[in-house]
Amino acid sequence: MQIDILTIFPSFFDEFIQHGMVRVARKQGQVEIGMIDLRAFSEDRHRTVDDRPYGGGPGMLLKPEPVFRALDVLGLQPGDQAPEGTKLLLMCPRGKQLGQSDLEDFAGAERLVILCGRYEGYDERIVEAYPWQHVSLGDYVLSGGEVPAMAIIEGAIRLLPGVLGDGESVLRDSFNAWPGAEGLDHAHWTRPPEYRGRGVPEVLRSGDHGAIEEWRRRDSRRQSSNRDRSGDEEQKTTEQEP
Ligand code: SAH
């Protein structure tokens, strides 16, 4: 998969692409990441990428020229349809909120082109001219599209076959319902068996796989029903008995 990121802050991604599953997928040759610095496509010697909005008001907007010119160089033309296998993703709080099924969809693409906005957003001609999918990370406003772009890249890359060592772990993650579960992952423990007075549910150390599965299903359902009660005491404690 080819992922091209258009941003005025390409160096944000320098570390990001060198760690974890993004690094693994790049090393495996499954993913290639292209950083496109929008400033390199500005038309003046100050490398300006923003300007004041017509009609007045606060803030600046991302100018059309650097974005159109960068997309020209990537071989992407204005129009109603993206090339086969390519998805053009516009980071935008007004877009459709990113969900696990979107990540699955993106992971199946041959090429993702991700435009990160800044300032008050985009000159509307950028929005109108290309067949963007408008993607929001959630109902809140960040200062730029770089963090949403990273969320998409991390979330999609871990779904590519062979990137996570154990393929089953993706299936057992939250939002990938496994048989009997209701969407959210159950709680987990590792060694030591006791730490600062806190133990591990006995059943998980019993070696009884049927009972362990059953406990995990129940805990998964519990996590789902507790989800909206953030901060209350029950959320913090997990069932200790099978
Ligand atoms: N004036 C805009 C916000 C601009 S924030 C509005 O009120 O809708 C600047 C840029 O940050 C946006 O263009 C977008 O690329 C990015 N951004 C901010 N919040 C985001 C979110 N929740 N999801 C995706 N991108 C976001």
Short mmCIF file of N, CA and C in Angstrom, two decimals, residues 3-171:
data_model
loop_
_atom_site.label_atom_id
_atom_site.label_comp_id
_atom_site.label_asym_id
_atom_site.label_seq_id
_atom_site.Cartn_x
_atom_site.Cartn_y
_atom_site.Cartn_z
N ILE A 3 0.99 5.18 0.92
CA ILE A 3 0.27 6.23 1.66
C ILE A 3 1.00 7.55 1.45
N ASP A 4 0.33 8.51 0.85
CA ASP A 4 0.92 9.83 0.65
C ASP A 4 0.24 10.82 1.59
N ILE A 5 1.06 11.55 2.33
CA ILE A 5 0.52 12.48 3.31
C ILE A 5 0.90 13.90 2.90
N LEU A 6 -0.09 14.74 2.72
CA LEU A 6 0.15 16.15 2.37
C LEU A 6 -0.03 16.99 3.63
N THR A 7 1.02 17.70 3.99
CA THR A 7 1.00 18.43 5.27
C THR A 7 1.96 19.60 5.20
N ILE A 8 1.75 20.60 6.07
CA ILE A 8 2.77 21.64 6.17
C ILE A 8 3.80 21.28 7.25
N PHE A 9 3.57 20.16 7.96
CA PHE A 9 4.50 19.71 9.01
C PHE A 9 4.96 18.27 8.79
N PRO A 10 5.68 18.02 7.69
CA PRO A 10 6.08 16.63 7.44
C PRO A 10 6.95 16.04 8.55
N SER A 11 7.71 16.90 9.26
CA SER A 11 8.61 16.34 10.27
C SER A 11 7.85 15.74 11.45
N PHE A 12 6.57 16.09 11.63
CA PHE A 12 5.75 15.43 12.66
C PHE A 12 5.81 13.92 12.49
N PHE A 13 5.95 13.46 11.25
CA PHE A 13 5.82 12.04 10.96
C PHE A 13 7.16 11.30 11.02
N ASP A 14 8.27 12.06 11.20
CA ASP A 14 9.60 11.42 11.15
C ASP A 14 9.71 10.28 12.15
N GLU A 15 9.35 10.54 13.40
CA GLU A 15 9.43 9.50 14.44
C GLU A 15 8.32 8.48 14.26
N PHE A 16 7.15 9.00 13.98
CA PHE A 16 5.96 8.15 13.89
C PHE A 16 6.17 6.95 12.97
N ILE A 17 6.80 7.18 11.84
CA ILE A 17 6.92 6.09 10.87
C ILE A 17 8.07 5.14 11.20
N GLN A 18 8.82 5.46 12.25
CA GLN A 18 9.97 4.62 12.59
C GLN A 18 9.73 3.69 13.77
N HIS A 19 8.47 3.62 14.22
CA HIS A 19 8.20 2.81 15.41
C HIS A 19 7.01 1.90 15.22
N GLY A 20 6.98 0.87 16.06
CA GLY A 20 5.81 0.00 16.18
C GLY A 20 5.43 -0.66 14.87
N MET A 21 4.12 -0.82 14.70
CA MET A 21 3.60 -1.57 13.56
C MET A 21 3.82 -0.82 12.23
N VAL A 22 3.91 0.51 12.30
CA VAL A 22 4.15 1.26 11.06
C VAL A 22 5.54 0.90 10.54
N ARG A 23 6.48 0.81 11.44
CA ARG A 23 7.84 0.42 11.05
C ARG A 23 7.85 -1.02 10.52
N VAL A 24 7.16 -1.90 11.24
CA VAL A 24 7.11 -3.32 10.81
C VAL A 24 6.56 -3.42 9.39
N ALA A 25 5.44 -2.76 9.16
CA ALA A 25 4.79 -2.85 7.84
C ALA A 25 5.68 -2.27 6.75
N ARG A 26 6.42 -1.22 7.07
CA ARG A 26 7.34 -0.64 6.07
C ARG A 26 8.49 -1.60 5.80
N LYS A 27 9.02 -2.20 6.89
CA LYS A 27 10.12 -3.16 6.71
C LYS A 27 9.69 -4.37 5.90
N GLN A 28 8.46 -4.79 6.09
CA GLN A 28 7.94 -5.94 5.34
C GLN A 28 7.69 -5.58 3.87
N GLY A 29 7.77 -4.30 3.56
CA GLY A 29 7.50 -3.86 2.19
C GLY A 29 6.01 -3.79 1.90
N GLN A 30 5.19 -3.85 2.93
CA GLN A 30 3.74 -3.80 2.71
C GLN A 30 3.24 -2.38 2.55
N VAL A 31 3.99 -1.44 3.13
CA VAL A 31 3.54 -0.04 3.12
C VAL A 31 4.70 0.87 2.77
N GLU A 32 4.42 1.78 1.89
CA GLU A 32 5.41 2.83 1.61
C GLU A 32 4.75 4.16 1.94
N ILE A 33 5.47 5.00 2.69
CA ILE A 33 4.87 6.28 3.09
C ILE A 33 5.59 7.42 2.41
N GLY A 34 4.84 8.24 1.70
CA GLY A 34 5.41 9.41 1.03
C GLY A 34 4.99 10.67 1.76
N MET A 35 5.97 11.50 2.12
CA MET A 35 5.65 12.76 2.80
C MET A 35 5.70 13.88 1.76
N ILE A 36 4.63 14.63 1.66
CA ILE A 36 4.60 15.74 0.72
C ILE A 36 4.46 17.04 1.51
N ASP A 37 5.50 17.85 1.44
CA ASP A 37 5.52 19.12 2.16
C ASP A 37 4.82 20.18 1.31
N LEU A 38 3.67 20.61 1.77
CA LEU A 38 2.89 21.55 0.96
C LEU A 38 3.65 22.85 0.69
N ARG A 39 4.53 23.21 1.60
CA ARG A 39 5.29 24.45 1.37
C ARG A 39 6.17 24.36 0.12
N ALA A 40 6.59 23.17 -0.20
CA ALA A 40 7.42 23.00 -1.40
C ALA A 40 6.63 23.32 -2.66
N PHE A 41 5.31 23.40 -2.54
CA PHE A 41 4.47 23.66 -3.72
C PHE A 41 3.86 25.06 -3.69
N SER A 42 4.31 25.91 -2.77
CA SER A 42 3.81 27.28 -2.76
C SER A 42 4.47 28.04 -3.91
N GLU A 43 3.89 29.17 -4.26
CA GLU A 43 4.33 29.84 -5.47
C GLU A 43 5.19 31.06 -5.22
N ASP A 44 5.48 31.34 -3.95
CA ASP A 44 6.29 32.54 -3.70
C ASP A 44 7.51 32.18 -2.86
N ARG A 45 8.41 33.11 -2.80
CA ARG A 45 9.69 32.78 -2.16
C ARG A 45 9.59 32.68 -0.64
N HIS A 46 8.49 33.16 -0.07
CA HIS A 46 8.29 32.99 1.38
C HIS A 46 7.64 31.65 1.70
N ARG A 47 7.36 30.88 0.68
CA ARG A 47 6.75 29.55 0.82
C ARG A 47 5.42 29.64 1.57
N THR A 48 4.62 30.65 1.19
CA THR A 48 3.33 30.88 1.85
C THR A 48 2.32 29.80 1.46
N VAL A 49 1.64 29.27 2.46
CA VAL A 49 0.60 28.27 2.17
C VAL A 49 -0.77 28.72 2.70
N ASP A 50 -0.81 29.89 3.36
CA ASP A 50 -2.08 30.34 3.93
C ASP A 50 -2.39 31.77 3.52
N ASP A 51 -3.66 32.13 3.66
CA ASP A 51 -4.07 33.50 3.34
C ASP A 51 -5.36 33.82 4.09
N ARG A 52 -5.72 35.11 4.08
CA ARG A 52 -6.90 35.56 4.84
C ARG A 52 -8.19 35.18 4.11
N PRO A 53 -9.26 34.92 4.86
CA PRO A 53 -10.52 34.54 4.21
C PRO A 53 -11.23 35.74 3.58
N TYR A 54 -11.78 35.54 2.40
CA TYR A 54 -12.68 36.55 1.82
C TYR A 54 -13.86 36.74 2.76
N GLY A 55 -14.31 37.97 2.88
CA GLY A 55 -15.45 38.25 3.76
C GLY A 55 -15.04 38.56 5.18
N GLY A 56 -13.74 38.40 5.45
CA GLY A 56 -13.23 38.74 6.78
C GLY A 56 -13.42 37.62 7.78
N GLY A 57 -13.14 37.94 9.01
CA GLY A 57 -13.24 36.93 10.07
C GLY A 57 -11.87 36.48 10.51
N PRO A 58 -11.86 35.73 11.61
CA PRO A 58 -10.58 35.36 12.20
C PRO A 58 -9.88 34.26 11.42
N GLY A 59 -8.58 34.22 11.62
CA GLY A 59 -7.81 33.06 11.13
C GLY A 59 -7.46 33.12 9.66
N MET A 60 -6.73 32.12 9.27
CA MET A 60 -6.23 31.99 7.90
C MET A 60 -6.74 30.68 7.32
N LEU A 61 -6.57 30.56 5.99
CA LEU A 61 -7.00 29.33 5.31
C LEU A 61 -5.85 28.75 4.52
N LEU A 62 -5.89 27.46 4.31
CA LEU A 62 -4.92 26.81 3.43
C LEU A 62 -5.26 27.22 1.99
N LYS A 63 -4.27 27.78 1.31
CA LYS A 63 -4.49 28.29 -0.05
C LYS A 63 -4.67 27.13 -1.04
N PRO A 64 -5.39 27.37 -2.12
CA PRO A 64 -5.59 26.27 -3.07
C PRO A 64 -4.33 25.85 -3.84
N GLU A 65 -3.48 26.82 -4.21
CA GLU A 65 -2.40 26.48 -5.16
C GLU A 65 -1.47 25.36 -4.68
N PRO A 66 -0.96 25.42 -3.43
CA PRO A 66 -0.02 24.35 -3.03
C PRO A 66 -0.67 22.96 -3.07
N VAL A 67 -1.95 22.91 -2.71
CA VAL A 67 -2.62 21.60 -2.67
C VAL A 67 -2.86 21.09 -4.10
N PHE A 68 -3.38 21.93 -4.97
CA PHE A 68 -3.62 21.50 -6.36
C PHE A 68 -2.30 21.08 -7.02
N ARG A 69 -1.26 21.87 -6.77
CA ARG A 69 0.02 21.56 -7.43
C ARG A 69 0.63 20.27 -6.89
N ALA A 70 0.50 20.06 -5.59
CA ALA A 70 1.02 18.80 -5.01
C ALA A 70 0.24 17.60 -5.58
N LEU A 71 -1.07 17.75 -5.70
CA LEU A 71 -1.87 16.64 -6.23
C LEU A 71 -1.57 16.41 -7.71
N ASP A 72 -1.27 17.48 -8.45
CA ASP A 72 -0.83 17.32 -9.86
C ASP A 72 0.37 16.40 -9.91
N VAL A 73 1.34 16.69 -9.03
CA VAL A 73 2.59 15.93 -9.04
C VAL A 73 2.34 14.47 -8.66
N LEU A 74 1.35 14.24 -7.81
CA LEU A 74 1.00 12.86 -7.43
C LEU A 74 0.16 12.18 -8.52
N GLY A 75 -0.12 12.91 -9.59
CA GLY A 75 -0.89 12.33 -10.70
C GLY A 75 -2.38 12.28 -10.43
N LEU A 76 -2.85 13.12 -9.52
CA LEU A 76 -4.28 13.10 -9.19
C LEU A 76 -4.96 14.34 -9.75
N GLN A 77 -5.97 14.11 -10.54
CA GLN A 77 -6.67 15.19 -11.21
C GLN A 77 -7.97 15.53 -10.48
N PRO A 78 -8.39 16.82 -10.56
CA PRO A 78 -9.72 17.14 -10.06
C PRO A 78 -10.75 16.28 -10.80
N GLY A 79 -11.86 16.00 -10.17
CA GLY A 79 -12.89 15.18 -10.83
C GLY A 79 -13.76 14.51 -9.80
N ASP A 80 -14.67 13.68 -10.31
CA ASP A 80 -15.66 13.06 -9.44
C ASP A 80 -15.22 11.71 -8.90
N GLN A 81 -14.23 11.13 -9.55
CA GLN A 81 -13.87 9.76 -9.15
C GLN A 81 -12.38 9.61 -8.95
N ALA A 82 -12.02 8.98 -7.84
CA ALA A 82 -10.61 8.70 -7.60
C ALA A 82 -10.19 7.54 -8.50
N PRO A 83 -8.89 7.47 -8.87
CA PRO A 83 -8.44 6.31 -9.63
C PRO A 83 -8.74 5.01 -8.87
N GLU A 84 -8.97 3.94 -9.62
CA GLU A 84 -9.26 2.62 -9.04
C GLU A 84 -8.24 2.29 -7.93
N GLY A 85 -8.73 1.89 -6.77
CA GLY A 85 -7.84 1.47 -5.68
C GLY A 85 -7.30 2.60 -4.83
N THR A 86 -7.56 3.86 -5.26
CA THR A 86 -7.04 5.02 -4.52
C THR A 86 -8.16 5.67 -3.72
N LYS A 87 -7.83 6.03 -2.47
CA LYS A 87 -8.79 6.80 -1.68
C LYS A 87 -8.15 8.12 -1.28
N LEU A 88 -8.91 9.20 -1.51
CA LEU A 88 -8.44 10.53 -1.14
C LEU A 88 -9.15 10.92 0.16
N LEU A 89 -8.37 11.09 1.21
CA LEU A 89 -8.97 11.34 2.52
C LEU A 89 -8.67 12.76 2.98
N LEU A 90 -9.73 13.49 3.24
CA LEU A 90 -9.62 14.88 3.69
C LEU A 90 -9.90 14.92 5.19
N MET A 91 -8.90 15.36 5.97
CA MET A 91 -9.09 15.44 7.42
C MET A 91 -9.95 16.66 7.73
N CYS A 92 -11.07 16.43 8.41
CA CYS A 92 -12.05 17.51 8.55
C CYS A 92 -13.02 17.20 9.68
N PRO A 93 -13.16 18.11 10.68
CA PRO A 93 -14.08 17.80 11.79
C PRO A 93 -15.53 17.66 11.34
N ARG A 94 -15.86 18.15 10.15
CA ARG A 94 -17.23 18.02 9.67
C ARG A 94 -17.47 16.70 8.94
N GLY A 95 -16.40 15.89 8.82
CA GLY A 95 -16.53 14.64 8.07
C GLY A 95 -17.21 13.54 8.85
N LYS A 96 -17.25 12.37 8.24
CA LYS A 96 -17.82 11.19 8.91
C LYS A 96 -16.84 10.71 9.97
N GLN A 97 -17.36 10.45 11.14
CA GLN A 97 -16.48 10.05 12.24
C GLN A 97 -15.84 8.69 11.98
N LEU A 98 -14.52 8.66 12.11
CA LEU A 98 -13.75 7.45 11.83
C LEU A 98 -14.18 6.29 12.72
N GLY A 99 -14.45 5.15 12.11
CA GLY A 99 -14.80 3.94 12.86
C GLY A 99 -13.98 2.77 12.38
N GLN A 100 -14.08 1.66 13.10
CA GLN A 100 -13.28 0.48 12.75
C GLN A 100 -13.58 0.00 11.32
N SER A 101 -14.84 0.10 10.89
CA SER A 101 -15.17 -0.38 9.54
C SER A 101 -14.52 0.51 8.47
N ASP A 102 -14.35 1.79 8.77
CA ASP A 102 -13.63 2.67 7.82
C ASP A 102 -12.18 2.23 7.71
N LEU A 103 -11.58 1.89 8.85
CA LEU A 103 -10.17 1.46 8.83
C LEU A 103 -10.02 0.18 8.01
N GLU A 104 -10.98 -0.72 8.13
CA GLU A 104 -10.93 -1.95 7.33
C GLU A 104 -11.01 -1.61 5.85
N ASP A 105 -11.86 -0.67 5.53
CA ASP A 105 -12.01 -0.22 4.16
C ASP A 105 -10.70 0.41 3.65
N PHE A 106 -10.10 1.26 4.47
CA PHE A 106 -8.85 1.92 4.07
C PHE A 106 -7.72 0.89 3.93
N ALA A 107 -7.71 -0.11 4.82
CA ALA A 107 -6.64 -1.12 4.77
C ALA A 107 -6.71 -1.92 3.47
N GLY A 108 -7.88 -1.94 2.85
CA GLY A 108 -8.04 -2.68 1.59
C GLY A 108 -7.65 -1.87 0.36
N ALA A 109 -7.31 -0.60 0.53
CA ALA A 109 -6.98 0.25 -0.63
C ALA A 109 -5.54 0.02 -1.08
N GLU A 110 -5.29 0.30 -2.33
CA GLU A 110 -3.90 0.22 -2.81
C GLU A 110 -3.15 1.49 -2.47
N ARG A 111 -3.90 2.58 -2.42
CA ARG A 111 -3.24 3.86 -2.17
C ARG A 111 -4.15 4.78 -1.37
N LEU A 112 -3.58 5.38 -0.32
CA LEU A 112 -4.30 6.40 0.44
C LEU A 112 -3.57 7.73 0.25
N VAL A 113 -4.31 8.76 -0.04
CA VAL A 113 -3.74 10.10 -0.12
C VAL A 113 -4.45 10.92 0.95
N ILE A 114 -3.67 11.40 1.93
CA ILE A 114 -4.28 12.03 3.10
C ILE A 114 -3.89 13.50 3.15
N LEU A 115 -4.89 14.38 3.13
CA LEU A 115 -4.62 15.82 3.21
C LEU A 115 -4.90 16.31 4.63
N CYS A 116 -3.85 16.89 5.24
CA CYS A 116 -3.97 17.42 6.60
C CYS A 116 -4.21 18.92 6.52
N GLY A 117 -5.34 19.36 7.03
CA GLY A 117 -5.61 20.80 7.06
C GLY A 117 -4.89 21.46 8.23
N ARG A 118 -4.87 22.76 8.22
CA ARG A 118 -4.33 23.59 9.31
C ARG A 118 -5.13 24.88 9.32
N TYR A 119 -4.79 25.78 10.22
CA TYR A 119 -5.46 27.10 10.32
C TYR A 119 -6.96 26.92 10.55
N GLU A 120 -7.78 27.74 9.85
CA GLU A 120 -9.24 27.59 9.98
C GLU A 120 -9.77 26.54 9.01
N GLY A 121 -8.89 25.94 8.26
CA GLY A 121 -9.34 24.91 7.31
C GLY A 121 -8.89 25.23 5.90
N TYR A 122 -9.68 24.75 4.93
CA TYR A 122 -9.30 24.78 3.51
C TYR A 122 -10.05 25.85 2.73
N ASP A 123 -9.40 26.43 1.75
CA ASP A 123 -10.13 27.14 0.70
C ASP A 123 -11.10 26.12 0.09
N GLU A 124 -12.36 26.50 -0.04
CA GLU A 124 -13.39 25.52 -0.43
C GLU A 124 -13.14 24.89 -1.80
N ARG A 125 -12.36 25.55 -2.66
CA ARG A 125 -12.09 24.95 -3.97
C ARG A 125 -11.32 23.64 -3.86
N ILE A 126 -10.48 23.56 -2.79
CA ILE A 126 -9.77 22.29 -2.56
C ILE A 126 -10.79 21.19 -2.26
N VAL A 127 -11.76 21.55 -1.46
CA VAL A 127 -12.77 20.57 -1.02
C VAL A 127 -13.63 20.13 -2.20
N GLU A 128 -14.02 21.13 -3.02
CA GLU A 128 -14.95 20.84 -4.12
C GLU A 128 -14.33 20.05 -5.26
N ALA A 129 -13.05 20.30 -5.51
CA ALA A 129 -12.49 19.84 -6.79
C ALA A 129 -12.21 18.34 -6.85
N TYR A 130 -11.97 17.72 -5.70
CA TYR A 130 -11.50 16.32 -5.71
C TYR A 130 -12.50 15.41 -5.03
N PRO A 131 -12.45 14.13 -5.38
CA PRO A 131 -13.42 13.18 -4.78
C PRO A 131 -13.00 12.72 -3.39
N TRP A 132 -12.92 13.65 -2.47
CA TRP A 132 -12.48 13.34 -1.10
C TRP A 132 -13.51 12.52 -0.35
N GLN A 133 -13.01 11.66 0.53
CA GLN A 133 -13.82 11.15 1.63
C GLN A 133 -13.48 12.02 2.82
N HIS A 134 -14.46 12.66 3.41
CA HIS A 134 -14.21 13.57 4.53
C HIS A 134 -14.18 12.76 5.82
N VAL A 135 -13.05 12.79 6.51
CA VAL A 135 -12.90 11.95 7.70
C VAL A 135 -12.67 12.81 8.93
N SER A 136 -13.50 12.58 9.95
CA SER A 136 -13.32 13.27 11.24
C SER A 136 -12.85 12.26 12.28
N LEU A 137 -11.98 12.73 13.16
CA LEU A 137 -11.53 11.85 14.25
C LEU A 137 -12.57 11.84 15.37
N GLY A 138 -13.40 12.83 15.43
CA GLY A 138 -14.42 12.90 16.49
C GLY A 138 -14.97 14.31 16.55
N ASP A 139 -15.97 14.48 17.39
CA ASP A 139 -16.65 15.77 17.48
C ASP A 139 -15.91 16.72 18.40
N TYR A 140 -14.77 17.16 17.96
CA TYR A 140 -13.97 18.16 18.65
C TYR A 140 -13.02 18.72 17.61
N VAL A 141 -12.44 19.89 17.91
CA VAL A 141 -11.59 20.53 16.90
C VAL A 141 -10.14 20.51 17.35
N LEU A 142 -9.30 19.93 16.52
CA LEU A 142 -7.85 19.94 16.73
C LEU A 142 -7.28 21.10 15.92
N SER A 143 -5.96 21.30 16.02
CA SER A 143 -5.36 22.40 15.26
C SER A 143 -4.89 21.97 13.89
N GLY A 144 -4.90 20.67 13.62
CA GLY A 144 -4.45 20.22 12.32
C GLY A 144 -4.85 18.79 12.06
N GLY A 145 -4.68 18.36 10.81
CA GLY A 145 -5.08 17.02 10.41
C GLY A 145 -4.01 15.96 10.62
N GLU A 146 -2.87 16.35 11.19
CA GLU A 146 -1.76 15.38 11.31
C GLU A 146 -2.10 14.26 12.30
N VAL A 147 -2.67 14.61 13.44
CA VAL A 147 -3.02 13.57 14.42
C VAL A 147 -4.11 12.64 13.87
N PRO A 148 -5.17 13.16 13.26
CA PRO A 148 -6.13 12.26 12.60
C PRO A 148 -5.46 11.37 11.54
N ALA A 149 -4.53 11.93 10.77
CA ALA A 149 -3.85 11.12 9.74
C ALA A 149 -3.08 9.98 10.41
N MET A 150 -2.41 10.28 11.52
CA MET A 150 -1.67 9.22 12.23
C MET A 150 -2.63 8.16 12.76
N ALA A 151 -3.78 8.58 13.23
CA ALA A 151 -4.77 7.61 13.74
C ALA A 151 -5.19 6.67 12.62
N ILE A 152 -5.43 7.22 11.45
CA ILE A 152 -5.84 6.39 10.31
C ILE A 152 -4.73 5.42 9.94
N ILE A 153 -3.51 5.93 9.88
CA ILE A 153 -2.39 5.09 9.45
C ILE A 153 -2.16 3.96 10.46
N GLU A 154 -2.13 4.30 11.74
CA GLU A 154 -1.94 3.24 12.75
C GLU A 154 -3.06 2.22 12.71
N GLY A 155 -4.28 2.73 12.63
CA GLY A 155 -5.44 1.82 12.67
C GLY A 155 -5.53 0.94 11.45
N ALA A 156 -5.17 1.46 10.28
CA ALA A 156 -5.27 0.66 9.05
C ALA A 156 -4.12 -0.32 8.92
N ILE A 157 -2.92 0.13 9.26
CA ILE A 157 -1.74 -0.72 9.05
C ILE A 157 -1.79 -2.00 9.89
N ARG A 158 -2.31 -1.90 11.12
CA ARG A 158 -2.33 -3.11 11.95
C ARG A 158 -3.32 -4.14 11.45
N LEU A 159 -4.17 -3.76 10.49
CA LEU A 159 -5.11 -4.71 9.90
C LEU A 159 -4.52 -5.44 8.70
N LEU A 160 -3.38 -4.98 8.20
CA LEU A 160 -2.80 -5.65 7.03
C LEU A 160 -2.31 -7.03 7.45
N PRO A 161 -2.56 -8.04 6.61
CA PRO A 161 -2.18 -9.40 6.99
C PRO A 161 -0.69 -9.50 7.30
N GLY A 162 -0.38 -10.13 8.43
CA GLY A 162 1.03 -10.39 8.77
C GLY A 162 1.72 -9.26 9.49
N VAL A 163 1.07 -8.13 9.70
CA VAL A 163 1.74 -7.02 10.40
C VAL A 163 1.79 -7.30 11.90
N LEU A 164 0.66 -7.68 12.49
CA LEU A 164 0.69 -8.13 13.88
C LEU A 164 1.11 -9.59 13.86
N GLY A 165 1.99 -9.98 14.77
CA GLY A 165 2.50 -11.35 14.78
C GLY A 165 1.39 -12.38 14.84
N ASP A 166 0.42 -12.15 15.73
CA ASP A 166 -0.64 -13.11 15.93
C ASP A 166 -1.92 -12.55 15.31
N GLY A 167 -2.27 -13.11 14.14
CA GLY A 167 -3.44 -12.60 13.40
C GLY A 167 -4.71 -12.60 14.22
N GLU A 168 -4.78 -13.54 15.16
CA GLU A 168 -6.02 -13.63 15.94
C GLU A 168 -6.20 -12.41 16.84
N SER A 169 -5.10 -11.77 17.22
CA SER A 169 -5.25 -10.66 18.15
C SER A 169 -6.08 -9.52 17.55
N VAL A 170 -6.00 -9.33 16.23
CA VAL A 170 -6.86 -8.32 15.59
C VAL A 170 -8.32 -8.71 15.75
N LEU A 171 -8.60 -10.01 15.52
CA LEU A 171 -9.99 -10.46 15.59
C LEU A 171 -10.55 -10.31 16.99
#
